[in-house]
Amino acid sequence: MKQIWNEIQPADRYQVALNGLLQDYDQKVISLLYQPLIGPQCYSLYMTLWNEVEINRLWSEDWNHYHLMNFLSMNLSDIYEARLKLEGIGLLKTFIKTSGDIRTFIYELQPPLSPEQFFNDGLLNVFLYRQLGRTHFLRLKNFFSDRAVEPGEYREITRSFQDVYAAKIGPEVLNDTEAQELSRLEKNRRYIGKNSASAIKIENTHFNFDILYAGLRDAVIPLRAITPEVKEAIVKLSFLYDINELEMKQILLSALTPEQEIRVDELRKTARDWYQIEHSEELPRLIDRLQPEIYKSDARDEGKTQEEKLIHYLENTSPRQMLIDFSGGSEPSKADLTAIEDVMFAQQLPPGVMNVLIQYVLFKTDMKLSKSYLEKVASHWARKKLKTVKEAMELAIKEDRQYKQWMNDKENRAATRRKPIRTEKLPDWFEQETINKTAAVAEDGETLEEKRKRLEKIREQYKKG
């Protein structure tokens, strides 16, 4: 696991800066549109940092992170994770300066998107719709919109500047150069005012346009139709709906107009329709697809041992993809996906930890994903505040007897007749860890063949009882 102390420490100093004045209306946007996506901890961090800046100013006083931890009643790891989420959604920029052993951060709060930008973003609005559902989504859209003036009912009679004001010619006009010069700010100062928010940018690290262009050469789509605006939409849609290059080619063909152009709105609609057909009318939910970087192991590759390879797999695979791998490539059932999503959101388990839980429960319940058992173990892991794959694996091994008792109690209560005893399977990492612990206390002088036989006997005895 990456040490949080390498990234941030309680004694580190910080100041809050505002990228332009934030207003009451911005608070409504963040509360009603952003909070369902980022969660209450991120919202609390943003609002706390905002309130540290005095009204009509752009900078706060200097504080340390002890103050922030005490004020929010959050540990440093949770504050750091909330900070990363705010950065990812475009509400925060972070800067750091190191002088010897002293680190100072600047947390520059960014204004939220306007409601019009948000509802036309193509990414955030889809996540919000999936999170809240149709009724509440429409309610919010109506809350942030109002009736427009009907052009046909009224005639504009607004006067222009030159209709009302006249320039006065005289000797004082010669002072205009001095006025312009005095209006310029020094390099280290800025005017206080309201700034516009930047749209969410998806870094293109997953979509290969060379493959797409190669496919388009055989199609009827001219490359000139892939404008910068369309290209940005392709990157965003490929991330949102997990569309590969060959699938995107077919979507572009469907969105092409008779004029050999691609309109972004039509492209979004076509991609959405494609996804709903492929995934039984479901829209994607805003979840962490993979284990967050802060909770991954230090190893950058798969590692050498079987355990390191497994940890790498669990950290770099989504829970949905792991279910697909377990079923040999077939799509998991809607009930299984719903169960996993409900548990992940209710217990706030990272995806890597959820992967360990899924694997453990599947083996414990004869490959049946029991939601009640999943929830019971997940709530225990949430109370233990598990964040890494390694921690989850170690706790599963340590508490296996207790979890087995929970399962037996459940089966005994539900049983109405005697059932045959099943042979319980276990994940490879569980069996290997048990064998490793037993082998570690073996006597010296034991031959490899004797050790192998003894460990095989232990494994068989474990499976039977």
Coordinates of C-alpha atoms in Angstrom, one line a residue:
M1 CA 0.0 0.0 0.0
K2 CA 1.2 3.5 -0.7
Q3 CA 1.9 5.2 2.5
I4 CA -0.4 8.2 3.1
W5 CA 2.4 9.9 4.9
N6 CA 4.3 10.2 1.7
E7 CA 1.5 12.3 0.3
I8 CA 0.3 14.4 3.2
Q9 CA 0.9 14.7 6.9
P10 CA -1.1 16.4 9.7
A11 CA 1.6 19.0 10.3
D12 CA 1.7 20.1 6.7
R13 CA 0.4 23.7 6.2
Y14 CA -2.2 24.7 3.7
Q15 CA -4.0 27.8 2.5
V16 CA -7.3 28.0 0.6
A17 CA -7.6 30.1 -2.5
L18 CA -10.7 30.8 -4.6
N19 CA -10.6 30.9 -8.4
G20 CA -13.0 33.8 -8.5
L21 CA -15.7 34.7 -6.1
L22 CA -18.1 31.9 -5.1
Q23 CA -21.8 32.8 -4.6
D24 CA -24.8 31.4 -2.9
Y25 CA -26.1 30.1 -6.2
D26 CA -22.9 28.0 -6.5
Q27 CA -23.6 26.4 -3.2
K28 CA -27.0 25.3 -4.5
V29 CA -25.4 23.8 -7.6
I30 CA -22.8 21.9 -5.5
S31 CA -25.4 20.8 -2.9
L32 CA -28.1 19.5 -5.4
L33 CA -26.1 18.5 -8.5
Y34 CA -22.6 17.6 -7.3
Q35 CA -23.3 16.1 -3.9
P36 CA -25.2 13.0 -5.2
L37 CA -22.0 12.2 -7.2
I38 CA -19.2 13.0 -4.8
G39 CA -20.8 12.1 -1.5
P40 CA -21.2 13.9 1.8
Q41 CA -17.5 13.8 2.8
C42 CA -16.3 15.5 -0.3
Y43 CA -19.1 18.1 0.0
S44 CA -18.1 18.8 3.7
L45 CA -14.5 19.2 2.7
Y46 CA -15.4 21.7 -0.1
M47 CA -17.7 23.7 2.0
T48 CA -15.3 23.8 4.9
L49 CA -12.5 25.1 2.7
W50 CA -14.8 27.6 1.2
N51 CA -15.9 29.0 4.6
E52 CA -12.3 29.5 5.7
V53 CA -12.1 32.3 3.1
E54 CA -13.6 35.6 4.3
I55 CA -16.4 37.2 2.3
N56 CA -15.2 39.0 -0.8
R57 CA -11.7 37.8 -0.4
L58 CA -9.7 35.2 -2.4
W59 CA -7.3 33.8 0.2
S60 CA -7.7 32.2 3.7
E61 CA -5.3 32.3 6.6
D62 CA -2.5 29.7 7.0
W63 CA -3.6 26.4 8.8
N64 CA -2.2 22.9 9.3
H65 CA -4.1 19.7 8.6
Y66 CA -4.6 18.9 12.3
H67 CA -7.1 21.7 12.2
L68 CA -8.9 20.2 9.2
M69 CA -9.0 16.7 10.8
N70 CA -10.4 18.0 14.0
F71 CA -12.9 20.3 12.3
L72 CA -14.3 17.6 10.0
S73 CA -13.9 14.7 12.4
M74 CA -12.2 12.8 9.6
N75 CA -8.9 11.0 9.5
L76 CA -6.2 12.1 7.1
S77 CA -6.7 9.2 4.7
D78 CA -10.4 10.1 4.2
I79 CA -9.5 13.8 3.7
Y80 CA -6.9 12.9 1.1
E81 CA -9.4 10.6 -0.7
A82 CA -12.1 13.3 -0.6
R83 CA -9.5 15.8 -2.0
L84 CA -8.7 13.5 -4.9
K85 CA -12.4 13.1 -5.8
L86 CA -12.9 16.9 -5.7
E87 CA -9.8 17.2 -8.0
G88 CA -11.2 14.6 -10.4
I89 CA -14.6 16.2 -10.8
G90 CA -13.1 19.6 -11.4
L91 CA -13.9 21.4 -8.1
L92 CA -10.4 21.7 -6.7
K93 CA -6.8 22.3 -7.9
T94 CA -3.9 21.5 -5.6
F95 CA -0.4 23.0 -5.5
I96 CA 2.5 22.1 -3.3
K97 CA 5.7 23.8 -2.2
T98 CA 8.5 22.0 -0.3
S99 CA 11.1 23.9 1.8
G100 CA 13.3 21.5 3.6
D101 CA 11.0 19.4 5.9
I102 CA 8.1 21.8 5.6
R103 CA 5.4 21.2 3.0
T104 CA 2.8 23.9 2.2
F105 CA -0.3 23.2 0.1
I106 CA -2.6 25.6 -1.8
Y107 CA -6.1 24.3 -2.2
E108 CA -7.7 26.4 -5.0
L109 CA -11.4 25.9 -5.1
Q110 CA -12.9 26.0 -8.6
P111 CA -16.4 27.2 -9.3
P112 CA -18.9 24.5 -10.3
L113 CA -20.4 24.3 -13.7
S114 CA -23.5 26.3 -14.4
P115 CA -26.7 24.3 -14.5
E116 CA -26.8 24.7 -18.3
Q117 CA -23.2 23.4 -18.6
F118 CA -24.0 20.5 -16.1
F119 CA -27.2 19.3 -17.8
N120 CA -25.5 19.4 -21.3
D121 CA -22.2 17.9 -20.2
G122 CA -22.8 14.5 -21.5
L123 CA -21.1 12.8 -18.6
L124 CA -22.1 14.3 -15.3
N125 CA -25.8 14.6 -16.2
V126 CA -25.8 10.9 -17.2
F127 CA -24.3 9.9 -13.9
L128 CA -26.7 12.1 -12.0
Y129 CA -29.7 10.6 -13.8
R130 CA -28.5 7.1 -13.0
Q131 CA -27.9 8.0 -9.4
L132 CA -31.3 9.8 -8.7
G133 CA -33.7 8.3 -11.3
R134 CA -36.1 10.1 -13.7
T135 CA -38.4 11.8 -11.2
H136 CA -35.8 13.5 -9.1
F137 CA -33.6 14.3 -12.1
L138 CA -36.5 16.2 -13.8
R139 CA -37.3 17.9 -10.5
L140 CA -33.7 19.2 -10.4
K141 CA -33.8 20.3 -14.0
N142 CA -37.0 22.3 -13.3
F143 CA -35.5 23.7 -10.2
F144 CA -32.5 25.1 -12.1
S145 CA -34.6 26.4 -15.1
D146 CA -37.3 29.0 -15.5
R147 CA -39.6 30.4 -18.2
A148 CA -37.9 32.3 -21.0
V149 CA -39.3 35.4 -22.7
E150 CA -41.3 34.6 -25.8
P151 CA -39.8 36.5 -28.7
G152 CA -43.1 36.6 -30.5
E153 CA -45.0 38.3 -27.7
Y154 CA -42.6 41.2 -27.0
R155 CA -40.5 43.5 -29.2
E156 CA -37.1 44.6 -27.8
I157 CA -36.6 48.3 -27.5
T158 CA -33.3 48.4 -25.6
R159 CA -31.0 51.4 -26.4
S160 CA -27.3 50.9 -27.2
F161 CA -24.5 52.5 -25.4
Q162 CA -23.9 55.2 -28.1
D163 CA -27.6 56.0 -28.1
V164 CA -27.4 57.1 -24.5
Y165 CA -23.8 58.2 -23.9
A166 CA -21.5 60.6 -25.9
A167 CA -17.8 60.9 -25.8
K168 CA -16.6 64.3 -24.4
I169 CA -13.6 65.7 -26.4
G170 CA -11.2 67.8 -24.4
P171 CA -7.6 68.0 -22.9
E172 CA -8.4 65.4 -20.3
V173 CA -8.5 62.7 -23.0
L174 CA -4.7 62.9 -23.1
N175 CA -4.7 61.1 -19.7
D176 CA -6.1 57.9 -21.2
T177 CA -2.6 56.4 -21.5
E178 CA -2.0 56.9 -17.8
A179 CA -5.4 55.4 -17.0
Q180 CA -4.7 52.3 -19.0
E181 CA -1.3 51.9 -17.3
L182 CA -2.6 52.3 -13.8
S183 CA -5.3 49.7 -14.5
R184 CA -2.8 47.0 -15.1
L185 CA -2.1 44.7 -12.1
E186 CA 1.2 43.6 -10.8
K187 CA 2.2 40.0 -11.7
N188 CA 1.4 38.6 -8.2
R189 CA -2.1 40.1 -7.9
R190 CA -5.4 39.5 -9.5
Y191 CA -8.8 41.2 -9.6
I192 CA -11.6 39.8 -7.4
G193 CA -14.5 38.6 -9.6
K194 CA -16.6 35.7 -10.8
N195 CA -14.9 33.2 -13.0
S196 CA -16.4 30.6 -15.3
A197 CA -16.0 26.9 -14.6
S198 CA -14.1 24.6 -17.0
A199 CA -15.8 21.6 -18.4
I200 CA -14.8 18.1 -17.2
K201 CA -11.9 16.8 -19.3
I202 CA -11.4 13.1 -19.7
E203 CA -7.7 12.3 -20.3
N204 CA -7.4 10.0 -23.3
T205 CA -5.4 7.2 -21.9
H206 CA -7.7 4.3 -23.0
F207 CA -9.0 5.0 -26.5
N208 CA -6.8 4.5 -29.5
F209 CA -7.8 6.8 -32.3
D210 CA -5.3 5.2 -34.7
I211 CA -7.4 2.0 -34.6
L212 CA -10.6 4.0 -35.1
Y213 CA -9.1 5.9 -38.1
A214 CA -7.9 2.7 -39.7
G215 CA -11.4 1.3 -39.4
L216 CA -13.0 4.5 -40.9
R217 CA -10.9 4.2 -44.0
D218 CA -13.0 1.2 -45.0
A219 CA -16.2 3.0 -44.1
V220 CA -18.1 5.9 -45.6
I221 CA -17.2 8.3 -42.8
P222 CA -14.7 11.1 -44.0
L223 CA -12.0 12.0 -41.5
R224 CA -13.1 15.6 -41.7
A225 CA -16.3 14.6 -39.9
I226 CA -14.2 13.9 -36.8
T227 CA -13.9 17.5 -35.6
P228 CA -12.2 18.4 -32.3
E229 CA -15.7 18.7 -30.7
V230 CA -16.6 15.2 -32.0
K231 CA -13.2 13.8 -30.9
E232 CA -13.7 15.1 -27.4
A233 CA -17.2 13.6 -27.3
I234 CA -15.8 10.2 -28.5
V235 CA -13.3 10.1 -25.6
K236 CA -16.0 11.0 -23.1
L237 CA -18.5 8.5 -24.5
S238 CA -15.9 5.7 -24.7
F239 CA -15.2 6.3 -21.0
L240 CA -18.8 6.6 -20.0
Y241 CA -20.1 3.5 -21.8
D242 CA -16.9 1.5 -22.0
I243 CA -17.0 1.5 -25.8
N244 CA -14.0 0.1 -27.8
E245 CA -12.7 1.4 -31.1
L246 CA -14.6 -1.1 -33.3
E247 CA -17.9 -0.5 -31.5
M248 CA -17.4 3.3 -31.8
K249 CA -17.0 2.9 -35.5
Q250 CA -20.5 1.4 -35.8
I251 CA -21.9 4.1 -33.6
L252 CA -20.3 6.8 -35.7
L253 CA -21.9 5.2 -38.8
S254 CA -25.3 5.3 -37.2
A255 CA -24.8 8.9 -36.2
L256 CA -23.6 10.1 -39.6
T257 CA -25.9 12.6 -41.3
P258 CA -26.7 12.7 -45.1
E259 CA -24.4 15.7 -45.3
Q260 CA -21.5 13.4 -44.1
E261 CA -21.3 15.2 -40.7
I262 CA -21.5 14.0 -37.1
R263 CA -23.5 16.0 -34.7
V264 CA -22.5 15.6 -31.0
D265 CA -26.1 15.4 -29.8
E266 CA -26.9 12.7 -32.2
L267 CA -23.7 10.9 -31.4
R268 CA -24.6 10.9 -27.6
K269 CA -28.1 9.6 -28.3
T270 CA -26.8 6.8 -30.5
A271 CA -24.2 5.8 -27.9
R272 CA -26.8 5.8 -25.2
D273 CA -29.2 3.7 -27.3
W274 CA -26.3 1.2 -28.1
Y275 CA -25.5 0.9 -24.4
Q276 CA -29.1 0.3 -23.3
I277 CA -29.5 -2.4 -26.0
E278 CA -26.3 -4.1 -25.0
H279 CA -27.0 -3.9 -21.2
S280 CA -30.8 -4.4 -21.0
E281 CA -31.9 -0.8 -20.7
E282 CA -29.5 0.0 -17.9
L283 CA -27.4 3.1 -17.8
P284 CA -24.0 3.3 -16.2
R285 CA -23.6 4.2 -12.5
L286 CA -20.9 6.4 -11.1
I287 CA -18.7 4.0 -9.2
D288 CA -15.0 3.7 -8.8
R289 CA -14.3 1.2 -11.5
L290 CA -11.0 0.1 -10.2
Q291 CA -9.2 0.2 -6.9
P292 CA -8.2 3.9 -6.1
E293 CA -4.4 4.5 -6.6
I294 CA -3.9 5.5 -3.0
Y295 CA -5.0 2.0 -1.9
K296 CA -3.0 0.0 -4.4
S297 CA 0.1 -1.9 -3.5
D298 CA 3.5 -0.4 -4.4
A299 CA 4.2 -2.9 -7.2
R300 CA 3.6 -1.4 -10.6
D301 CA 3.5 -4.8 -12.4
E302 CA 1.9 -8.1 -11.8
G303 CA 4.7 -9.3 -9.4
K304 CA 6.5 -12.6 -9.3
T305 CA 4.6 -14.7 -6.7
Q306 CA 1.1 -16.0 -7.2
E307 CA -0.1 -13.8 -4.3
E308 CA 1.4 -10.7 -5.9
K309 CA -0.2 -11.5 -9.3
L310 CA -3.6 -12.1 -7.6
I311 CA -3.4 -8.8 -5.7
H312 CA -2.5 -7.0 -9.0
Y313 CA -5.5 -8.6 -10.7
L314 CA -7.9 -7.7 -7.9
E315 CA -6.7 -4.1 -7.8
N316 CA -6.9 -3.6 -11.6
T317 CA -10.2 -5.3 -12.3
S318 CA -13.7 -4.0 -11.7
P319 CA -16.2 -6.1 -9.7
R320 CA -18.4 -6.5 -12.8
Q321 CA -15.5 -7.7 -14.9
M322 CA -14.5 -10.2 -12.1
L323 CA -18.0 -11.7 -12.2
I324 CA -17.6 -12.1 -16.0
D325 CA -14.3 -13.8 -15.5
F326 CA -15.8 -16.2 -12.9
S327 CA -18.6 -17.1 -15.3
G328 CA -16.2 -17.8 -18.2
G329 CA -17.0 -14.6 -20.1
S330 CA -20.8 -14.5 -19.9
E331 CA -22.6 -11.4 -18.6
P332 CA -23.5 -11.5 -14.9
S333 CA -27.2 -11.4 -14.0
K334 CA -28.9 -8.1 -13.2
A335 CA -29.7 -9.4 -9.7
D336 CA -26.0 -10.1 -9.0
L337 CA -24.9 -6.7 -10.3
T338 CA -27.6 -5.0 -8.3
A339 CA -26.5 -6.8 -5.1
I340 CA -22.9 -5.8 -5.6
E341 CA -23.8 -2.2 -6.3
D342 CA -26.1 -1.9 -3.3
V343 CA -23.4 -3.3 -1.0
M344 CA -20.7 -1.2 -2.4
F345 CA -22.7 2.0 -2.0
A346 CA -24.1 1.1 1.4
Q347 CA -20.8 0.0 3.0
Q348 CA -18.5 2.3 0.9
L349 CA -16.1 -0.6 0.2
P350 CA -13.3 0.1 -2.4
P351 CA -13.6 -2.0 -5.6
G352 CA -10.5 -4.1 -4.8
V353 CA -11.9 -5.0 -1.3
M354 CA -15.2 -5.7 -2.9
N355 CA -13.4 -8.1 -5.3
V356 CA -11.9 -10.1 -2.4
L357 CA -15.4 -10.2 -0.8
I358 CA -17.1 -11.5 -3.9
Q359 CA -14.5 -14.2 -4.4
Y360 CA -14.7 -15.3 -0.8
V361 CA -18.5 -15.4 -0.7
L362 CA -18.7 -17.2 -4.1
F363 CA -16.5 -20.0 -2.8
K364 CA -18.3 -20.1 0.6
T365 CA -21.8 -20.4 -1.0
D366 CA -21.0 -22.9 -3.8
M367 CA -20.8 -20.1 -6.4
K368 CA -24.1 -18.6 -5.4
L369 CA -23.9 -14.9 -4.7
S370 CA -25.9 -14.7 -1.5
K371 CA -26.8 -11.0 -0.9
S372 CA -27.6 -11.5 2.8
Y373 CA -24.3 -13.2 3.4
L374 CA -22.5 -10.6 1.3
E375 CA -24.1 -7.7 3.3
K376 CA -23.2 -9.3 6.6
V377 CA -19.5 -9.8 5.9
A378 CA -19.4 -6.4 4.1
S379 CA -20.7 -4.6 7.1
H380 CA -18.0 -6.2 9.3
W381 CA -15.3 -5.1 6.8
A382 CA -16.7 -1.6 6.7
R383 CA -16.5 -1.4 10.5
K384 CA -12.9 -2.6 10.2
K385 CA -12.4 0.2 7.6
L386 CA -10.6 -2.1 5.1
K387 CA -9.2 -0.2 2.2
T388 CA -6.6 -2.5 0.6
V389 CA -6.8 -5.9 -1.1
K390 CA -4.1 -7.3 1.3
E391 CA -6.0 -6.2 4.4
A392 CA -9.2 -7.8 3.1
M393 CA -7.5 -11.1 2.3
E394 CA -5.8 -11.2 5.7
L395 CA -9.0 -10.5 7.6
A396 CA -10.9 -13.1 5.6
I397 CA -8.4 -15.7 6.7
K398 CA -8.4 -14.5 10.3
E399 CA -12.1 -14.4 10.7
D400 CA -13.0 -17.4 8.6
R401 CA -14.3 -19.4 11.6
Q402 CA -16.7 -16.6 12.6
Y403 CA -17.9 -16.1 9.0
K404 CA -18.5 -19.9 8.7
Q405 CA -20.5 -19.8 11.9
W406 CA -22.7 -17.0 10.4
M407 CA -23.3 -19.2 7.4
N408 CA -24.1 -22.3 9.5
D409 CA -26.5 -20.3 11.7
K410 CA -28.3 -19.0 8.6
E411 CA -28.6 -22.4 7.1
N412 CA -29.8 -24.0 10.3
R413 CA -32.6 -21.4 10.7
A414 CA -33.7 -21.8 7.1
A415 CA -33.5 -25.6 6.9
T416 CA -36.7 -27.6 7.1
R417 CA -35.1 -30.9 6.3
R418 CA -31.7 -32.5 6.6
K419 CA -29.4 -31.5 3.7
P420 CA -26.3 -33.3 2.5
I421 CA -23.0 -31.8 3.7
R422 CA -21.2 -30.0 0.9
T423 CA -17.5 -29.9 0.5
E424 CA -16.5 -26.3 0.9
K425 CA -14.2 -24.7 -1.7
L426 CA -11.9 -21.9 -0.9
P427 CA -10.0 -19.3 -3.0
D428 CA -6.4 -20.2 -3.9
W429 CA -5.1 -17.3 -1.9
F430 CA -6.9 -18.6 1.2
E431 CA -5.6 -22.2 0.9
Q432 CA -2.1 -21.1 0.0
E433 CA -1.9 -18.7 3.0
T434 CA -3.1 -21.5 5.4
I435 CA -0.5 -23.9 3.9
N436 CA 2.3 -21.2 4.2
K437 CA 1.5 -20.6 7.9
T438 CA 1.6 -24.4 8.6
A439 CA 4.8 -24.9 6.6
A440 CA 6.5 -22.1 8.5
V441 CA 6.6 -24.1 11.7
A442 CA 7.7 -27.4 10.1
E443 CA 10.7 -29.2 11.7
D444 CA 14.1 -29.0 10.1
G445 CA 15.4 -31.9 8.1
E446 CA 12.0 -32.8 6.6
T447 CA 12.3 -33.9 2.9
L448 CA 10.4 -32.1 0.2
E449 CA 8.4 -35.2 -0.5
E450 CA 7.5 -35.6 3.2
K451 CA 6.6 -32.0 3.4
R452 CA 4.4 -32.2 0.3
K453 CA 2.5 -35.2 1.6
R454 CA 2.0 -33.6 5.0
L455 CA 0.7 -30.4 3.5
E456 CA -1.7 -32.3 1.2
K457 CA -3.0 -34.1 4.2
I458 CA -3.6 -30.8 6.0
R459 CA -5.4 -29.4 3.0
E460 CA -7.7 -32.4 2.8
Q461 CA -8.5 -32.3 6.5
Y462 CA -9.3 -28.6 6.2
K463 CA -11.7 -29.1 3.3
K464 CA -13.5 -31.8 5.3
G465 CA -13.9 -29.9 8.5

